[in-house]
GROMACS .gro file of C-alpha atoms in nm:
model
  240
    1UNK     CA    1  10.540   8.072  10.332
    2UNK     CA    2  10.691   8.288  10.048
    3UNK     CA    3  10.454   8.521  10.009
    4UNK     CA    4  10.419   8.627  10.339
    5UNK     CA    5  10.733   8.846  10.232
    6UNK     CA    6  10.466   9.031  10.045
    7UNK     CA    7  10.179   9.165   9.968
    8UNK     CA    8   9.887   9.024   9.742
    9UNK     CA    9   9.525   9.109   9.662
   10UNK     CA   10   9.301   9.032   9.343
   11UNK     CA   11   9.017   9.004   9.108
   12UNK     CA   12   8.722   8.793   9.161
   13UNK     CA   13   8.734   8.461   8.994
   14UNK     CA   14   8.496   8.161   9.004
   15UNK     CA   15   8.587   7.885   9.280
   16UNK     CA   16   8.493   7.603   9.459
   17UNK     CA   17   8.630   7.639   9.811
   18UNK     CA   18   8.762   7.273   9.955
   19UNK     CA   19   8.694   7.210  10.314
   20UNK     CA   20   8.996   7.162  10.432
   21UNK     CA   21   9.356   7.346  10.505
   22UNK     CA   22   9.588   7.166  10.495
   23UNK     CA   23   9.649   6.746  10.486
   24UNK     CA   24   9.819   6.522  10.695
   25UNK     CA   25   9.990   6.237  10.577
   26UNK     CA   26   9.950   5.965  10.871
   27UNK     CA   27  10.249   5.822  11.085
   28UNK     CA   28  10.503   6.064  10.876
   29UNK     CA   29  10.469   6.380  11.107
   30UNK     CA   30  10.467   6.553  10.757
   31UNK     CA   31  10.149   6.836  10.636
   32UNK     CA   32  10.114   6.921  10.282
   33UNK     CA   33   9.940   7.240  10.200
   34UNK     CA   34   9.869   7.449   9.900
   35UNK     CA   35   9.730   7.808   9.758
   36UNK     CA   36   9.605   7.923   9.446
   37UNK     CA   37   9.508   8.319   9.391
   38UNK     CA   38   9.406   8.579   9.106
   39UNK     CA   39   9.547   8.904   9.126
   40UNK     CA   40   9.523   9.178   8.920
   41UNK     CA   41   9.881   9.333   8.965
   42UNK     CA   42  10.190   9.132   9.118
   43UNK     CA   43  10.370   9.354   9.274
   44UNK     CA   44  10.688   9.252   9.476
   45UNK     CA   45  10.836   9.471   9.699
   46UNK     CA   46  10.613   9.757   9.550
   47UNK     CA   47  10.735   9.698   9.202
   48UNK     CA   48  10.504   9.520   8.938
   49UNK     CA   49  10.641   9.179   8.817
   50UNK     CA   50  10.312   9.160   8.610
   51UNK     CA   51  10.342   9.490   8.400
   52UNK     CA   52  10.044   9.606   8.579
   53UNK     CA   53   9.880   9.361   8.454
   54UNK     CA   54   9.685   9.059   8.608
   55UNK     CA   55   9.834   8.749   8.731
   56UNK     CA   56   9.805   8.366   8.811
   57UNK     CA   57   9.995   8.215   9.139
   58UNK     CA   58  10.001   7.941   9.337
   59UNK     CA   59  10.196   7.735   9.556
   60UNK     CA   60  10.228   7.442   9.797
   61UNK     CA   61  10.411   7.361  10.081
   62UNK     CA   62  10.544   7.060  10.302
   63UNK     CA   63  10.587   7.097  10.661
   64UNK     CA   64  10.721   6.853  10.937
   65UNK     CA   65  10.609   6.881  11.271
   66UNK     CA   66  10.987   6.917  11.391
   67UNK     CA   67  10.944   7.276  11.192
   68UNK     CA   68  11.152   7.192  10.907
   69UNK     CA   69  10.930   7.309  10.564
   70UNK     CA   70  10.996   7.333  10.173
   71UNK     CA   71  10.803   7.496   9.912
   72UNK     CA   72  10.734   7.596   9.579
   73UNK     CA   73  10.547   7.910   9.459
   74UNK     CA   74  10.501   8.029   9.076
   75UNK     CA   75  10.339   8.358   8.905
   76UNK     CA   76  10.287   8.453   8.584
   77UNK     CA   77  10.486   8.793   8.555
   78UNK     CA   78  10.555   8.942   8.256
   79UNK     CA   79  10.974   8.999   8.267
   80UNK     CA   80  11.066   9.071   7.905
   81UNK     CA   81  11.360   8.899   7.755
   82UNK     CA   82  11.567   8.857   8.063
   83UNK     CA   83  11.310   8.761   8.319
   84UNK     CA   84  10.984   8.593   8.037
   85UNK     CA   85  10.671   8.516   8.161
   86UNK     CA   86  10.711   8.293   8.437
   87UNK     CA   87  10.868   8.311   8.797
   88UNK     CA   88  10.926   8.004   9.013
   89UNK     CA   89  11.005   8.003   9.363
   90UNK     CA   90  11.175   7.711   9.519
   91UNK     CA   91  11.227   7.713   9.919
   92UNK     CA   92  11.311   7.527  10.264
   93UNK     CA   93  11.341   7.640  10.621
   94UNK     CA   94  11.282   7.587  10.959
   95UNK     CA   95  10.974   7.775  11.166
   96UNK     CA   96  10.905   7.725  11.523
   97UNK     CA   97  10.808   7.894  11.869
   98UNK     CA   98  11.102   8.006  12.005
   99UNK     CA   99  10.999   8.148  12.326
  100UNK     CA  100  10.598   8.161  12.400
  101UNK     CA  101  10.446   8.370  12.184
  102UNK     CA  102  10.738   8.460  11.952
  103UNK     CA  103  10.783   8.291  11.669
  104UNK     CA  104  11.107   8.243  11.442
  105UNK     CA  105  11.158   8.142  11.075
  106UNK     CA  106  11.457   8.128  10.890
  107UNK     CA  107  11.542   7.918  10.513
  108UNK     CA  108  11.709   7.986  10.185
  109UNK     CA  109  11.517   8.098   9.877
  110UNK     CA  110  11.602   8.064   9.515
  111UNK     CA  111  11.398   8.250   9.235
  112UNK     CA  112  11.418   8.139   8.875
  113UNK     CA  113  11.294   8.217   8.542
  114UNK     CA  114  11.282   7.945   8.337
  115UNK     CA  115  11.202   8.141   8.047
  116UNK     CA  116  11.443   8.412   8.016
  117UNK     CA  117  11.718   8.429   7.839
  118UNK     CA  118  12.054   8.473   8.021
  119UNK     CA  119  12.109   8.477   8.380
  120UNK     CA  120  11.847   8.614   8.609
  121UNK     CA  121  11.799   8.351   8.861
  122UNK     CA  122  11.941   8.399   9.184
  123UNK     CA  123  11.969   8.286   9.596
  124UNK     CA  124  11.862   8.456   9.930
  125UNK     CA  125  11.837   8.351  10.254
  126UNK     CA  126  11.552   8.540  10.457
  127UNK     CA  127  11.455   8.509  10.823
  128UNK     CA  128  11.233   8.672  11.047
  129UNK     CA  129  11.097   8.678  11.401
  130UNK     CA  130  10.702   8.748  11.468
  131UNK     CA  131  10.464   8.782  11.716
  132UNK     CA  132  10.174   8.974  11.881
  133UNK     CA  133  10.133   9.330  12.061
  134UNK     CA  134   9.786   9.340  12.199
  135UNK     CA  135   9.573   9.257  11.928
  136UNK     CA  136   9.830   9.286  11.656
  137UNK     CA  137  10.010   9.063  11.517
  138UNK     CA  138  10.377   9.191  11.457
  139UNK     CA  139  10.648   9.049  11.190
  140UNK     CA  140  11.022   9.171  11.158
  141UNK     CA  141  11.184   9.038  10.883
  142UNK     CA  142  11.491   9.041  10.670
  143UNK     CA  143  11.639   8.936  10.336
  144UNK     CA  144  11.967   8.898  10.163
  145UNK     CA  145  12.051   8.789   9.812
  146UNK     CA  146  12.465   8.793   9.835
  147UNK     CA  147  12.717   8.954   9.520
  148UNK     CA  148  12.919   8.730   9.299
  149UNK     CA  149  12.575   8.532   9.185
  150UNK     CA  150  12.553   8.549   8.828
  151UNK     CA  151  12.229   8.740   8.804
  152UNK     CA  152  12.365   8.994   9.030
  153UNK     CA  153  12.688   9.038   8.893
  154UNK     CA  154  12.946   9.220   9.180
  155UNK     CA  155  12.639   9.373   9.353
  156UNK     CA  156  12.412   9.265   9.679
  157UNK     CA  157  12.102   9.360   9.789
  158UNK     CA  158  11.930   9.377  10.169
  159UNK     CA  159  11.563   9.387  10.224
  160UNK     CA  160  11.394   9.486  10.575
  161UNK     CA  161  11.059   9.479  10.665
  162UNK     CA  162  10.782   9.486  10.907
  163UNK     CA  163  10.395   9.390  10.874
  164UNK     CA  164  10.157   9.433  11.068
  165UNK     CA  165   9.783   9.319  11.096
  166UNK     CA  166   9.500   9.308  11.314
  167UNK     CA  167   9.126   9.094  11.286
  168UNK     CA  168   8.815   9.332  11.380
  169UNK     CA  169   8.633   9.184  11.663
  170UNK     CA  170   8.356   8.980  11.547
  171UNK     CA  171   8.367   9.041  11.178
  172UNK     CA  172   8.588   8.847  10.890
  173UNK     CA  173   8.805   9.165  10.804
  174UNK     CA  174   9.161   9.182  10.899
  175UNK     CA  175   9.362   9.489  10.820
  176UNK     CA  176   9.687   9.512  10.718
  177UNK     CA  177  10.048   9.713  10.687
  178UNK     CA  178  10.378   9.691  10.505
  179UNK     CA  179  10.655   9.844  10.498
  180UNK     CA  180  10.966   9.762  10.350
  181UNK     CA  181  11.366   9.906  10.230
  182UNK     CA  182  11.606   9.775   9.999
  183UNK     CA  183  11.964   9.859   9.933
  184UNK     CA  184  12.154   9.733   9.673
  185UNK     CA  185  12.122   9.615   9.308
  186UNK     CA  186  11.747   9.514   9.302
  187UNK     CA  187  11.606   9.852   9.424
  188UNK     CA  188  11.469  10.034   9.141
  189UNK     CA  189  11.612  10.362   9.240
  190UNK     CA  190  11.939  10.477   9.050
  191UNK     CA  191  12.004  10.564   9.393
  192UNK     CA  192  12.006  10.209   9.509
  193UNK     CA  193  11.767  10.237   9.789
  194UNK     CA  194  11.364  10.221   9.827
  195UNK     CA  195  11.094  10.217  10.021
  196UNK     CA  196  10.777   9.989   9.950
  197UNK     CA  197  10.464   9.993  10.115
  198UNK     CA  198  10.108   9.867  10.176
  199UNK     CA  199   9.815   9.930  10.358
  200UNK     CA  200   9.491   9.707  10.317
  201UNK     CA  201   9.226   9.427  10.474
  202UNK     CA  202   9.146   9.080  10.366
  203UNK     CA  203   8.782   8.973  10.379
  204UNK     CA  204   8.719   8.569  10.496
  205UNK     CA  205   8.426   8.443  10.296
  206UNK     CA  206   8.549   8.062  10.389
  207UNK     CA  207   8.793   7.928  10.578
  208UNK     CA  208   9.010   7.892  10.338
  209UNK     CA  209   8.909   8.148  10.059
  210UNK     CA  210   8.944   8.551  10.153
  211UNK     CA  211   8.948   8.825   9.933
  212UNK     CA  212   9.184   9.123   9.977
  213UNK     CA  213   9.230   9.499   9.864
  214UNK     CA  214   9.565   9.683   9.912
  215UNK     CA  215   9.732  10.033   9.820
  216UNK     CA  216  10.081   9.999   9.717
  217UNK     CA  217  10.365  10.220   9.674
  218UNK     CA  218  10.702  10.245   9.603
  219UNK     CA  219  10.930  10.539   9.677
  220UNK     CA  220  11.143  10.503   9.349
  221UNK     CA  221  11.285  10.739   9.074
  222UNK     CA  222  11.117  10.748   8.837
  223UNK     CA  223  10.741  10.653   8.882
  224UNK     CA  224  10.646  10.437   8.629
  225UNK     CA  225  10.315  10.402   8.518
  226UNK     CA  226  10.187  10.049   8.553
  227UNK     CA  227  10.543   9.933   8.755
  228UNK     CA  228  10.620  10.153   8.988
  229UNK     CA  229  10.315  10.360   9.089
  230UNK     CA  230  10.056  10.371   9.353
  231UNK     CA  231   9.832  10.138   9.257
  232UNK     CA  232   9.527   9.961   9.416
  233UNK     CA  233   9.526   9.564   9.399
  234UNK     CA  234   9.266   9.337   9.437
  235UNK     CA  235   9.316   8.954   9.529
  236UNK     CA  236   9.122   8.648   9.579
  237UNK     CA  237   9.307   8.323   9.666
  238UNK     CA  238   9.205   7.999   9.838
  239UNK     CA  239   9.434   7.770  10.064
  240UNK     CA  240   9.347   7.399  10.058
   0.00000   0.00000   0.00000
């Protein structure tokens, strides 16, 4: 669920692909689910959490049939003092068809860095409504991390988004578009506002393992090399 708020693609590792999705534990309505990728820059929101570098994620998830869901997702980033080396992401929601063929999902996330020193962890709620146009499947989404949180001192921040994507008839290659604004204390424009971005396509070699390539950008001042520049990223990860 969490990183369908963004973007990923990454460098070719070694794995054994399981056979199945997803597993459902019988007579408790509930389906556990996890992921596991290697990519060689994390970038969130069009900024690198990774220092350009390569990193390790994965997650898993718990659904109920009712809709309800929780979560965890990790990466290895590489944050400094404030942030260190490792960001965990700890979520729970609700996701369901609201009319047919429009989907809604709404929950709470909370990010935390349990090895940086002071405080940089810090709450926000996200929701978003998808669906498809034609043969494209549509998401509007939005997230806000509120002021008065100690990581964010007297400051807020809003993120809005769309993405976009589209299979190509009879082949394993879906293409796919980002693009996203924040306003408020976590842009990294002095300005306080940004635009990210993303265009790319994800290659199915399984079921459950794809590859992906993306070009990312981030309309920020200034352009940092390895943070905040275009950059191409390449992903492989594997559901199970």
């Amino acid at each position: 669920m969490r990183k369908s708020i963004l973007g990923l693609s990454a460098v070719l590792f070694a794995t054994v692909a399981t056979p199945a999705l997803a597993q459902e534990i019988a007579g408790t309505g509930l389906t556990v689910s996890g992921n596991a990728a290697l990519t060689s820059d994390y970038r969130f929101r069009g900024v690198s959490l990774s220092g350009g570098d390569i990193a390790i994620q994965g997650g898993v998830d718990v659904s109920h049939e009712s809709g309800f869901y929780v979560g965890t997702w990790a990466s290895s980033i590489d944050g400094g003092a404030l942030y260190g080396h490792t960001e965990v992401d700890v979520y729970g929601g609700w996701s369901g068809e609201v009319t047919p063929g429009l989907t809604f999902d709404a929950g709470l996330l909370y990010y935390v860095y349990p090895n940086g020193n002071g405080d940089s962890d810090y709450f926000e709620p996200y929701a978003s409504i998808s669906g498809t146009l034609g043969p494209v499947e549509a998401k509007l989404g939005v997230a806000y991390a509120w002021d008065g949180q100690n990581s964010l001192g007297d400051q807020d921040n809003l993120y809005v988004y769309t993405d976009l994507s589209a299979g190509i008839p009879n082949t394993p290659i879906t293409l796919n578009g980002h693009v996203g604004w924040t306003d408020g204390v976590l842009s990294f424009d002095p300005d306080g506002e940004s635009f990210d971005w993303s265009v790319g396509a994800d290659y199915a070699i399984t079921p459950n393992l794809s590859i992906g390539v993306s070009y990312v950008g981030v309309e920020a001042y200034p352009s940092i090399d390895g943070l905040t520049d275009d950059t191409a990223v390449a992903t492989l990860s594997v559901s199970f």
